[in-house]
PDB file of C-alpha atoms and ligand atoms in Angstrom:
ATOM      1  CA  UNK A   1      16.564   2.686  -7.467  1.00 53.00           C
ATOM      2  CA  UNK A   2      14.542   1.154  -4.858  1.00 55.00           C
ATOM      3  CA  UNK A   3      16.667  -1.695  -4.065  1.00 72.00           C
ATOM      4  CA  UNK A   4      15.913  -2.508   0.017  1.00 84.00           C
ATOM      5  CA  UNK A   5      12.929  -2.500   1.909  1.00 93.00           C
ATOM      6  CA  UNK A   6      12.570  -0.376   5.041  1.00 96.00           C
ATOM      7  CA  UNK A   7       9.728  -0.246   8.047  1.00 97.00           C
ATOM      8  CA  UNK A   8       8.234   2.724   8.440  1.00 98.00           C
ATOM      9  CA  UNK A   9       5.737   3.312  11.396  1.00 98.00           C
ATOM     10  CA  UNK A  10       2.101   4.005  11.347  1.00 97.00           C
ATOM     11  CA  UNK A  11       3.073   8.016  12.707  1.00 96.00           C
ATOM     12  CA  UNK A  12       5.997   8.236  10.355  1.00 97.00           C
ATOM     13  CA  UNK A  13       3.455   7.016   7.204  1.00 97.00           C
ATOM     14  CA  UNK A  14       1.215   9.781   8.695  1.00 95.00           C
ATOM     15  CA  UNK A  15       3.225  12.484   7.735  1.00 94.00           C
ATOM     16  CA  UNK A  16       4.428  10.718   4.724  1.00 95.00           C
ATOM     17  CA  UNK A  17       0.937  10.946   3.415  1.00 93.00           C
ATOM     18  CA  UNK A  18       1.021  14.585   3.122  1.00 91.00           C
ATOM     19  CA  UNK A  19       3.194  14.455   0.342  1.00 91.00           C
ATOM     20  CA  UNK A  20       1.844  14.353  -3.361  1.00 91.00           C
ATOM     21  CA  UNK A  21       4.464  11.102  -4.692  1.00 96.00           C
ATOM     22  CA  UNK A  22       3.351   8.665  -2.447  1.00 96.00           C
ATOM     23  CA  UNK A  23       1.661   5.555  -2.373  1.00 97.00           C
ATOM     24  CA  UNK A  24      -0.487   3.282  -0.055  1.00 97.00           C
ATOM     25  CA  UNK A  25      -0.326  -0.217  -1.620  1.00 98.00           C
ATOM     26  CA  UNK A  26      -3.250  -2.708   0.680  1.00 98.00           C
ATOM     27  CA  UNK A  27      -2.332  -6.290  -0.237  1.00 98.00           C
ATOM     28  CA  UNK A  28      -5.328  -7.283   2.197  1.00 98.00           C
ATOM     29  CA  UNK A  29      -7.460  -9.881   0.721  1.00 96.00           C
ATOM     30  CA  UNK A  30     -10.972  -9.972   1.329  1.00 93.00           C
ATOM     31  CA  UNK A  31     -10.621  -8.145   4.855  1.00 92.00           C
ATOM     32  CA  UNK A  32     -10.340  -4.821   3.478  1.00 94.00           C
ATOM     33  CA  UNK A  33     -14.301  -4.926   2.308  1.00 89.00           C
ATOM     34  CA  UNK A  34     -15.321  -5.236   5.858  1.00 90.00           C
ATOM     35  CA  UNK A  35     -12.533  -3.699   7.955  1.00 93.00           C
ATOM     36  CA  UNK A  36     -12.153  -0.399   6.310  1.00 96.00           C
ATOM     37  CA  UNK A  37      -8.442   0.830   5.275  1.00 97.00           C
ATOM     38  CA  UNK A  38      -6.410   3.485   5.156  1.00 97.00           C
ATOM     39  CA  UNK A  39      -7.789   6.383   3.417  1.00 95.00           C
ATOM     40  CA  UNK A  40      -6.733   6.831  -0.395  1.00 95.00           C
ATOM     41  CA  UNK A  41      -4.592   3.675  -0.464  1.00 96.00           C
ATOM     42  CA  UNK A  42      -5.322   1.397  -3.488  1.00 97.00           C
ATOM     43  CA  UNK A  43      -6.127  -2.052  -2.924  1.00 97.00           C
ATOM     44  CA  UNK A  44      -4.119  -5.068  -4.812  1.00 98.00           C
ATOM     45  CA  UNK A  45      -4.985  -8.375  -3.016  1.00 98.00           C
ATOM     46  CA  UNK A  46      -2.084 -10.490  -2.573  1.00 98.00           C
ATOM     47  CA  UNK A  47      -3.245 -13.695  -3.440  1.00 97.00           C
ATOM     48  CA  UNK A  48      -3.440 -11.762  -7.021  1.00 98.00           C
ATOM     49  CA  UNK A  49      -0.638  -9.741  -6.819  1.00 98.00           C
ATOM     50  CA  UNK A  50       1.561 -11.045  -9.160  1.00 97.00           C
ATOM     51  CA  UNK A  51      -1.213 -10.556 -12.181  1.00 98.00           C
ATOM     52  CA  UNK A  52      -1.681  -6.679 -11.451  1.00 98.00           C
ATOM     53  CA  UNK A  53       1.744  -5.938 -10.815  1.00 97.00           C
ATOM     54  CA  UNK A  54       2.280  -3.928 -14.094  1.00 96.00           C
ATOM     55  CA  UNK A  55      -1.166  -2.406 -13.388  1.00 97.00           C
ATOM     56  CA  UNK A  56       0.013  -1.549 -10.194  1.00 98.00           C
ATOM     57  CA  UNK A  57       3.114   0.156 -11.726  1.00 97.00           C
ATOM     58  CA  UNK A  58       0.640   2.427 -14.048  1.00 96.00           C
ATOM     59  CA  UNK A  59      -1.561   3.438 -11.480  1.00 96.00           C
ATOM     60  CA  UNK A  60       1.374   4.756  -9.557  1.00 97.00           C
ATOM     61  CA  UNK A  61       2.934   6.374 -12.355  1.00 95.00           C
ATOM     62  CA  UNK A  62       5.088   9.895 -10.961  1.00 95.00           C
ATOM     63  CA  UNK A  63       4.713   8.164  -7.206  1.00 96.00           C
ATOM     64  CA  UNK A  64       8.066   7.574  -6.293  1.00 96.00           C
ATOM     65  CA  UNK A  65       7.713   6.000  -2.612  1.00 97.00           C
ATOM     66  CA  UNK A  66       5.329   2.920  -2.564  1.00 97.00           C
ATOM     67  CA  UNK A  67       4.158   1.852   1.392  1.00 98.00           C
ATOM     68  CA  UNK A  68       2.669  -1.994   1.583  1.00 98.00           C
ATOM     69  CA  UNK A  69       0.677  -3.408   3.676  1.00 98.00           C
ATOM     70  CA  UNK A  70      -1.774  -6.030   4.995  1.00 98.00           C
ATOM     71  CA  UNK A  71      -3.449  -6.867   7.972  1.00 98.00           C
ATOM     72  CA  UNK A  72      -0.007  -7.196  10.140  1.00 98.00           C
ATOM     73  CA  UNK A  73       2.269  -6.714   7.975  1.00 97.00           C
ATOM     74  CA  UNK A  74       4.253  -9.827   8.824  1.00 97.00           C
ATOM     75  CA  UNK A  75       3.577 -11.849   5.519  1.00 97.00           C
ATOM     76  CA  UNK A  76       1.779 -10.884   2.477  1.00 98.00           C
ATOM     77  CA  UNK A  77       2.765  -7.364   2.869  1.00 98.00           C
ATOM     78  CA  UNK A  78       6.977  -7.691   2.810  1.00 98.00           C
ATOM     79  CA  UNK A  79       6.108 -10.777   0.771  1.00 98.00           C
ATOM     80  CA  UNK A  80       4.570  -8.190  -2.196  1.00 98.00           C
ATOM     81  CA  UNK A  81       6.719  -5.103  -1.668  1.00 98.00           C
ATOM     82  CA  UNK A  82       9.685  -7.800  -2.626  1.00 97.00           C
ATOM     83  CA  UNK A  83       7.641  -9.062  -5.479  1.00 97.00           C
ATOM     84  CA  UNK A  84       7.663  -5.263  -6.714  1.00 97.00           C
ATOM     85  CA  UNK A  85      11.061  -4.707  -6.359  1.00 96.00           C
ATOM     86  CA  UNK A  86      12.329  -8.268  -7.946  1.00 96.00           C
ATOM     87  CA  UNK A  87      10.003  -7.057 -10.756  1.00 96.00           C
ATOM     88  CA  UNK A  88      11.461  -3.784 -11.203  1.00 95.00           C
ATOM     89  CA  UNK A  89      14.756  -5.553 -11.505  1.00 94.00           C
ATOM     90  CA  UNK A  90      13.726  -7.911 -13.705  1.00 95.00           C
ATOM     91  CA  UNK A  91      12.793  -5.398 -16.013  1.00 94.00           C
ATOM     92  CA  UNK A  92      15.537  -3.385 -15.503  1.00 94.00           C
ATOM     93  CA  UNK A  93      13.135  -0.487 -15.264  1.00 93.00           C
ATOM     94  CA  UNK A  94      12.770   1.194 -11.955  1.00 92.00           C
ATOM     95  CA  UNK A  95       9.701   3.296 -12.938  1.00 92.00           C
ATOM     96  CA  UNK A  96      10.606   6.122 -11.171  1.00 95.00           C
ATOM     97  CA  UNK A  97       9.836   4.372  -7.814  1.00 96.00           C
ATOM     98  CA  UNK A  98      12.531   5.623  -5.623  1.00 95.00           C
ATOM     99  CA  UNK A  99      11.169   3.976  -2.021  1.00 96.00           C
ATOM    100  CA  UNK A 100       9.684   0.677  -1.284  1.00 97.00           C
ATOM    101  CA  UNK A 101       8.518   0.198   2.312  1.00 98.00           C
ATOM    102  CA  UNK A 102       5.986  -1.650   4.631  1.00 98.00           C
ATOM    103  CA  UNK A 103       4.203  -0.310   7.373  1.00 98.00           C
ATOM    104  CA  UNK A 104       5.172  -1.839  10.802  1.00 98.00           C
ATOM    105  CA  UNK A 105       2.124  -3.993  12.514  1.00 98.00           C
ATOM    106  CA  UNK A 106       0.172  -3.325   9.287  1.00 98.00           C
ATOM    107  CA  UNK A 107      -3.345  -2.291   8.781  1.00 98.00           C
ATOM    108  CA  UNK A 108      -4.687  -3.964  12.516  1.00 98.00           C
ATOM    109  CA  UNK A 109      -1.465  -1.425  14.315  1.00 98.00           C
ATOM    110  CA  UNK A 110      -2.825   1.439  12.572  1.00 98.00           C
ATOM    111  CA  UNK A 111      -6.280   0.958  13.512  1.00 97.00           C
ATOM    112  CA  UNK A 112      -4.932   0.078  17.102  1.00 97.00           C
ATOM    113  CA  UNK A 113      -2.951   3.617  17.772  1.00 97.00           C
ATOM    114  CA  UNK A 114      -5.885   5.288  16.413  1.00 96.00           C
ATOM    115  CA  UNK A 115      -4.970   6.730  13.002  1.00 96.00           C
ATOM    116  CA  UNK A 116      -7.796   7.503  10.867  1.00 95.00           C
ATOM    117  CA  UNK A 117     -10.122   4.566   8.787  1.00 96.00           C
ATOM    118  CA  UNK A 118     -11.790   5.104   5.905  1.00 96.00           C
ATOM    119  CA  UNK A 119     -14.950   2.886   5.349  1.00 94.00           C
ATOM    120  CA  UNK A 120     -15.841   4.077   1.893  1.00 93.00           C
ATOM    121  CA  UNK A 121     -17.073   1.968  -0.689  1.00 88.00           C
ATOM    122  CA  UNK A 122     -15.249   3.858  -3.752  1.00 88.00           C
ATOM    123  CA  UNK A 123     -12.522   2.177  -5.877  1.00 85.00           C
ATOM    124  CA  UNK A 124     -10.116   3.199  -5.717  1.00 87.00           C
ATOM    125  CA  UNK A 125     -10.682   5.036  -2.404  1.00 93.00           C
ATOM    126  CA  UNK A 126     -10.322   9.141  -2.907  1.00 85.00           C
ATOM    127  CA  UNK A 127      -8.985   9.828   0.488  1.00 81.00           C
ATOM    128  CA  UNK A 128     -10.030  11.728   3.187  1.00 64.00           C
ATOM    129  CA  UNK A 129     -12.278  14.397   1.567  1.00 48.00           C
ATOM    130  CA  UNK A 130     -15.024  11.818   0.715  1.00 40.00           C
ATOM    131  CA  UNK A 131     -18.353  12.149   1.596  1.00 43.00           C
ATOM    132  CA  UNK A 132     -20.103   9.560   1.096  1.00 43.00           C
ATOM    133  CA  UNK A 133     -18.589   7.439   4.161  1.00 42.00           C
ATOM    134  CA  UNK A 134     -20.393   4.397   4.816  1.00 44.00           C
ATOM    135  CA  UNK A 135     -20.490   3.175   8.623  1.00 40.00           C
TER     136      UNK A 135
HETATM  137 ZN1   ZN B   1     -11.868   5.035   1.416  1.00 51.71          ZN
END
């Protein structure tokens, strides 16, 4: 059961992404229309965050490692990845989710140490293999 919340780093998440069970959680607000995002995360905004949570959980349904973030990383991000894990505790359910983390620095120290940025339009986001990338 996820019970703790660990940093990961931005090079650590990209090799986590490879695998099938994970999870990019953006708790961005309205930054992540204009400053791209990490390709194939799924977007939750954190001022609404508590509303979508069991949406959230069905959307990640057979994910069992969830990585949050926001712009930094320093607020809304730990603040929602806690919100998820109280929840799953409240309902005594863990959903399969075996891994709640954060990425370090957030969104902005990804972008900074030059991992990729998606700048699709698409919701949610399909990843990488998108073609219709929008500058
Ligand atoms: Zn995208």
């Amino acid at each position: 059961m996820a019970r703790s919340i660990s940093y990961v780093t931005g090079s650590q998440l990209l090799s986590l992404k490879r695998r099938p069970n994970i999870a990019i959680i953006d708790v961005r607000d309205e930054e992540r229309s204009y400053d791209g995002h990490i390709a194939g995360s799924l977007h939750y905004a954190s001022d609404s965050f508590s509303d979508k949570i069991s949406n959230l959980i069905r959307e990640v349904n057979g994910k069992d490692t969830l990585v949050f973030h926001c712009a930094l990383s320093q607020v809304r991000g730990p603040t929602c990845a806690r919100k998820l894990v109280n929840y799953l505790k409240d309902v005594k359910d863990d959903a399969g989710i075996k891994n709640v983390l954060v990425l370090e620095r957030g969104f902005n120290g990804w972008e900074a140490s030059g991992h990729p940025v998606c700048r699709c339009n698409m919701k949610p986001c399909k990843g990488e293999s998108t073609s219709a990338e929008v500058a």
